[in-house]
């Protein structure tokens, strides 16, 4: 193996930016030099001596994000590792720097075609390596920004911006899915339709910002009152919808009453005043395969109408 050369030029100062780096190199001396440099630059370093060990590390749930792979290694060489990594198509991209004593143009092409992002010929000094790593860090930072933007768009497409609950479209999809599942499992599905009482009066009296505060607090209390695998969303305006898998009539009634009591329990401080509010709930339980989502919602809506006509702040189980 070719030896690394150590530059005596002044170090380049830059803010520390820690990455998890995997070094796969069969030459012990070169391995120690790379590890020393990377740790000096504040990176978390994992070092292995062959391609098989590197492949094992890469099967972890959160493997290193930047990989420095020697071309010629025992068991699995660097180009084969590149091919395997790219074939996995992980959601998070891994930046690969292929290191070798080969410097023929065709070797460079073969390495890049195998999936490497960059190519470094031995011998090289620490500043050259550091510059290549900066490129890798920029690519990985761009990837993080794109992933964050994608997740934000995905959240906005399925959630209500004000309350953070599922939006109506996503909630309908969840209800359809739950009805299909309940048919296979031969289990009931309960639906609660909830409406905040006299909400227009709150808006007219205290303003829409106060109304928003009430909606957000109602959503928080609703979420606290249901199980982790139940689904709650904003159906529209001051209406909320809850899907309760596997609940019979008794469990549905108890859950609805727990939600109603939690919502009415404490006032919300908004616009400098304490605002008390209550909710009316219409509930229904559908046996597996007995009805469609449209019919279930119609029954729950009718029960909600009865709750409001009966004096509000109550539950009606259809």
Coordinates of C-alpha atoms in Angstrom, one line a residue:
X1 CA 0.0 0.0 0.0
X2 CA 1.2 3.5 -0.7
X3 CA 2.1 5.6 2.3
X4 CA 0.2 8.8 3.2
X5 CA 2.2 12.1 3.2
X6 CA 1.6 14.5 6.1
X7 CA 1.5 18.2 5.2
X8 CA 3.5 20.7 7.3
X9 CA 1.4 23.7 6.0
X10 CA -0.7 25.7 8.6
X11 CA -4.0 24.1 9.4
X12 CA -7.2 25.6 8.0
X13 CA -9.4 26.9 10.8
X14 CA -13.2 26.3 10.4
X15 CA -16.1 25.8 12.8
X16 CA -16.3 22.1 13.9
X17 CA -19.0 20.1 12.2
X18 CA -19.2 16.5 13.5
X19 CA -20.0 13.7 11.2
X20 CA -20.0 9.9 11.7
X21 CA -17.3 8.7 9.4
X22 CA -16.6 5.0 8.5
X23 CA -13.0 4.3 7.4
X24 CA -12.5 0.9 5.7
X25 CA -8.7 0.4 5.1
X26 CA -6.6 -2.7 5.3
X27 CA -3.3 -0.9 5.8
X28 CA -2.8 -0.5 9.6
X29 CA -0.5 2.6 9.3
X30 CA -2.8 4.4 6.8
X31 CA -5.8 3.5 9.0
X32 CA -4.3 5.1 12.1
X33 CA -3.3 8.2 10.2
X34 CA -6.8 8.7 8.8
X35 CA -8.4 8.0 12.2
X36 CA -6.1 10.6 13.9
X37 CA -6.8 13.3 11.3
X38 CA -10.6 12.7 11.4
X39 CA -10.7 12.8 15.2
X40 CA -8.6 16.0 15.2
X41 CA -11.3 17.5 13.0
X42 CA -14.0 16.5 15.6
X43 CA -15.5 13.7 13.7
X44 CA -16.9 10.5 15.2
X45 CA -14.8 7.7 13.6
X46 CA -15.5 4.0 13.1
X47 CA -12.5 2.1 11.7
X48 CA -12.5 -1.4 10.2
X49 CA -9.8 -3.3 8.4
X50 CA -11.8 -5.0 5.6
X51 CA -14.9 -4.7 3.4
X52 CA -16.9 -7.4 5.2
X53 CA -16.6 -5.6 8.5
X54 CA -17.5 -2.4 6.8
X55 CA -20.6 -4.0 5.3
X56 CA -21.7 -5.2 8.8
X57 CA -21.4 -1.7 10.2
X58 CA -23.5 -0.4 7.3
X59 CA -26.4 -2.7 8.2
X60 CA -26.9 -0.7 11.5
X61 CA -30.1 1.3 11.9
X62 CA -28.1 4.5 11.9
X63 CA -24.9 3.8 10.0
X64 CA -22.2 6.4 9.4
X65 CA -23.1 9.1 6.9
X66 CA -19.7 9.6 5.3
X67 CA -17.6 6.7 4.1
X68 CA -13.9 6.5 3.2
X69 CA -13.4 3.2 1.5
X70 CA -10.1 1.8 0.2
X71 CA -10.4 0.2 -3.2
X72 CA -8.3 -2.9 -2.6
X73 CA -9.5 -4.7 0.6
X74 CA -9.9 -8.3 1.6
X75 CA -13.2 -10.1 1.3
X76 CA -15.2 -7.2 -0.2
X77 CA -13.3 -4.5 -2.1
X78 CA -14.3 -0.8 -2.2
X79 CA -16.1 -0.8 -5.6
X80 CA -18.2 -3.8 -4.6
X81 CA -19.1 -2.0 -1.4
X82 CA -20.1 1.0 -3.4
X83 CA -22.4 -1.1 -5.5
X84 CA -24.0 -2.8 -2.5
X85 CA -24.6 0.5 -0.7
X86 CA -26.3 2.1 -3.7
X87 CA -28.4 -1.0 -4.3
X88 CA -29.9 -0.6 -0.8
X89 CA -31.4 2.8 -1.7
X90 CA -31.6 4.0 1.9
X91 CA -33.7 7.1 2.6
X92 CA -30.7 9.0 3.8
X93 CA -27.9 9.3 1.3
X94 CA -24.3 8.2 2.3
X95 CA -21.4 10.1 0.8
X96 CA -18.6 7.8 -0.4
X97 CA -15.0 8.8 -0.9
X98 CA -13.0 6.1 -2.6
X99 CA -9.3 6.0 -1.8
X100 CA -6.7 4.1 -3.8
X101 CA -3.3 4.0 -5.3
X102 CA -4.8 3.5 -8.7
X103 CA -4.8 6.7 -10.7
X104 CA -5.5 5.6 -14.3
X105 CA -8.4 7.5 -15.9
X106 CA -10.3 4.2 -16.5
X107 CA -10.0 3.4 -12.8
X108 CA -11.5 6.7 -11.8
X109 CA -14.4 6.1 -14.2
X110 CA -14.9 2.5 -12.8
X111 CA -14.9 3.9 -9.2
X112 CA -17.5 6.6 -9.9
X113 CA -19.7 4.2 -11.9
X114 CA -19.7 1.9 -9.0
X115 CA -21.3 4.6 -6.9
X116 CA -18.5 6.6 -5.4
X117 CA -19.1 10.4 -5.0
X118 CA -15.4 11.3 -5.1
X119 CA -12.1 9.7 -5.7
X120 CA -8.8 10.3 -3.9
X121 CA -5.5 8.9 -5.2
X122 CA -2.7 8.0 -2.7
X123 CA -0.5 9.6 -1.6
X124 CA -2.4 12.7 -0.5
X125 CA -2.0 15.1 2.4
X126 CA -4.4 16.1 5.1
X127 CA -5.5 19.4 3.5
X128 CA -6.5 17.6 0.4
X129 CA -8.5 15.1 2.4
X130 CA -10.1 17.9 4.5
X131 CA -11.1 19.8 1.4
X132 CA -12.8 16.7 -0.1
X133 CA -14.6 16.1 3.2
X134 CA -15.9 19.7 3.1
X135 CA -17.6 18.9 -0.2
X136 CA -19.1 15.8 1.3
X137 CA -20.4 17.8 4.3
X138 CA -22.0 20.3 1.9
X139 CA -23.8 17.5 0.0
X140 CA -25.0 15.9 3.2
X141 CA -26.2 19.2 4.6
X142 CA -28.1 19.8 1.4
X143 CA -29.7 16.4 1.8
X144 CA -30.8 17.2 5.3
X145 CA -32.4 20.4 4.1
X146 CA -34.3 18.5 1.4
X147 CA -35.4 15.8 3.8
X148 CA -36.7 18.5 6.2
X149 CA -38.5 20.3 3.4
X150 CA -40.1 17.0 2.2
X151 CA -41.2 16.1 5.8
X152 CA -42.7 19.6 6.2
X153 CA -44.6 19.3 3.0
X154 CA -45.8 15.8 3.9
X155 CA -47.0 17.1 7.3
X156 CA -48.8 20.1 5.8
X157 CA -50.5 17.8 3.4
X158 CA -52.0 15.6 6.1
X159 CA -52.3 17.8 9.2
X160 CA -54.3 20.8 10.2
X161 CA -52.0 23.7 10.5
X162 CA -53.7 25.3 13.6
X163 CA -54.2 22.3 15.8
X164 CA -51.5 19.8 14.5
X165 CA -54.2 17.1 14.3
X166 CA -55.0 15.1 11.2
X167 CA -56.8 17.1 8.5
X168 CA -60.1 16.0 7.0
X169 CA -58.6 14.3 4.0
X170 CA -56.1 12.3 6.0
X171 CA -58.7 11.4 8.6
X172 CA -61.0 10.0 5.9
X173 CA -58.2 7.8 4.6
X174 CA -57.6 6.6 8.2
X175 CA -61.3 5.8 8.7
X176 CA -61.4 3.8 5.4
X177 CA -58.3 1.9 6.4
X178 CA -59.7 1.2 9.9
X179 CA -63.0 -0.1 8.5
X180 CA -61.1 -2.5 6.2
X181 CA -58.9 -3.6 9.1
X182 CA -62.0 -4.1 11.4
X183 CA -63.6 -6.3 8.7
X184 CA -60.5 -8.6 8.6
X185 CA -60.2 -8.6 12.4
X186 CA -64.0 -9.0 13.0
X187 CA -63.9 -6.1 15.4
X188 CA -66.1 -3.0 15.8
X189 CA -65.1 0.5 15.0
X190 CA -66.4 3.5 16.9
X191 CA -66.6 7.1 15.6
X192 CA -67.1 10.3 17.6
X193 CA -68.1 13.6 16.1
X194 CA -67.4 16.5 18.4
X195 CA -68.5 20.1 18.1
X196 CA -67.4 23.0 20.4
X197 CA -70.5 24.6 21.9
X198 CA -71.3 28.3 21.1
X199 CA -67.9 28.7 19.3
X200 CA -69.2 31.5 17.2
X201 CA -70.1 33.4 20.4
X202 CA -66.4 33.0 21.5
X203 CA -65.1 34.4 18.3
X204 CA -67.6 37.3 18.3
X205 CA -66.9 38.1 22.0
X206 CA -63.2 37.7 22.3
X207 CA -61.9 37.7 18.7
X208 CA -60.6 35.1 16.4
X209 CA -57.2 34.8 18.0
X210 CA -58.9 33.8 21.2
X211 CA -61.0 31.4 19.2
X212 CA -57.8 29.9 17.8
X213 CA -56.5 29.4 21.3
X214 CA -59.6 27.6 22.3
X215 CA -59.4 25.3 19.2
X216 CA -55.7 24.5 20.0
X217 CA -56.4 23.7 23.6
X218 CA -59.5 21.6 22.7
X219 CA -57.2 19.6 20.3
X220 CA -54.6 19.1 23.1
X221 CA -57.2 17.9 25.6
X222 CA -58.8 15.6 23.0
X223 CA -55.4 14.0 22.2
X224 CA -54.7 13.5 25.9
X225 CA -58.0 11.7 26.4
X226 CA -57.6 8.9 23.8
X227 CA -55.3 6.0 23.2
X228 CA -52.1 6.2 21.2
X229 CA -53.6 4.1 18.4
X230 CA -56.8 6.1 18.1
X231 CA -57.0 8.8 15.5
X232 CA -58.2 12.3 16.0
X233 CA -58.5 15.1 13.5
X234 CA -60.1 18.5 12.8
X235 CA -63.2 17.7 10.6
X236 CA -63.9 21.4 9.8
X237 CA -64.3 24.7 11.7
X238 CA -65.0 23.8 15.3
X239 CA -65.7 20.1 14.6
X240 CA -63.4 17.2 15.4
X241 CA -63.6 13.6 14.5
X242 CA -62.2 10.6 16.5
X243 CA -61.8 7.0 15.2
X244 CA -61.7 4.4 18.0
X245 CA -60.7 0.9 16.8
X246 CA -62.1 -2.1 18.6
X247 CA -64.4 -0.2 20.9
X248 CA -67.8 -1.6 21.9
X249 CA -70.7 0.7 23.0
X250 CA -69.7 0.8 26.6
X251 CA -66.1 1.7 25.8
X252 CA -67.2 4.3 23.3
X253 CA -69.5 5.9 25.8
X254 CA -66.8 6.0 28.4
X255 CA -64.2 7.5 26.0
X256 CA -66.7 10.1 24.8
X257 CA -67.5 11.2 28.4
X258 CA -63.9 11.3 29.3
X259 CA -63.2 13.6 26.4
X260 CA -66.2 15.8 27.2
X261 CA -65.2 16.2 30.8
X262 CA -61.6 16.9 30.0
X263 CA -62.6 19.7 27.5
X264 CA -65.0 21.3 30.0
X265 CA -62.7 21.0 33.0
X266 CA -60.6 24.1 32.8
X267 CA -60.9 27.5 31.1
X268 CA -58.4 28.8 28.5
X269 CA -56.6 32.0 29.2
X270 CA -56.8 34.1 26.1
X271 CA -57.3 37.8 25.3
X272 CA -56.6 38.5 29.0
X273 CA -59.6 36.6 30.2
X274 CA -60.5 33.0 31.2
X275 CA -62.7 31.4 28.6
X276 CA -64.8 28.4 29.5
X277 CA -66.0 26.1 26.8
X278 CA -67.8 22.8 26.4
X279 CA -68.4 20.2 23.6
X280 CA -71.2 18.1 22.4
X281 CA -70.4 14.6 21.1
X282 CA -72.3 12.3 18.7
X283 CA -71.1 8.7 18.8
X284 CA -71.8 5.5 16.9
X285 CA -70.3 2.0 16.8
X286 CA -70.2 0.1 13.5
X287 CA -69.9 -3.7 13.5
X288 CA -67.3 -5.1 11.1
X289 CA -68.4 -4.8 7.5
X290 CA -71.8 -3.5 8.5
X291 CA -71.7 -0.1 6.8
X292 CA -69.7 2.4 4.8
X293 CA -67.7 5.4 6.1
X294 CA -70.4 7.8 4.7
X295 CA -73.1 6.0 6.6
X296 CA -71.1 6.0 9.8
X297 CA -70.5 9.7 9.6
X298 CA -74.1 10.4 8.9
X299 CA -75.1 8.5 12.0
X300 CA -72.5 10.2 14.1
X301 CA -73.6 13.6 12.7
X302 CA -77.2 12.8 13.5
X303 CA -76.2 11.9 17.1
X304 CA -74.3 15.1 17.4
X305 CA -77.4 17.1 16.3
X306 CA -79.4 15.3 19.0
X307 CA -76.7 16.2 21.6
X308 CA -76.9 19.9 20.7
X309 CA -80.7 19.9 20.6
X310 CA -80.8 18.3 24.0
X311 CA -78.9 21.1 25.7
X312 CA -75.3 20.7 24.6
X313 CA -72.3 19.6 26.7
X314 CA -73.4 16.0 26.5
X315 CA -72.8 12.8 24.6
X316 CA -75.4 10.9 22.5
X317 CA -74.6 7.4 21.4
X318 CA -76.6 6.4 18.3

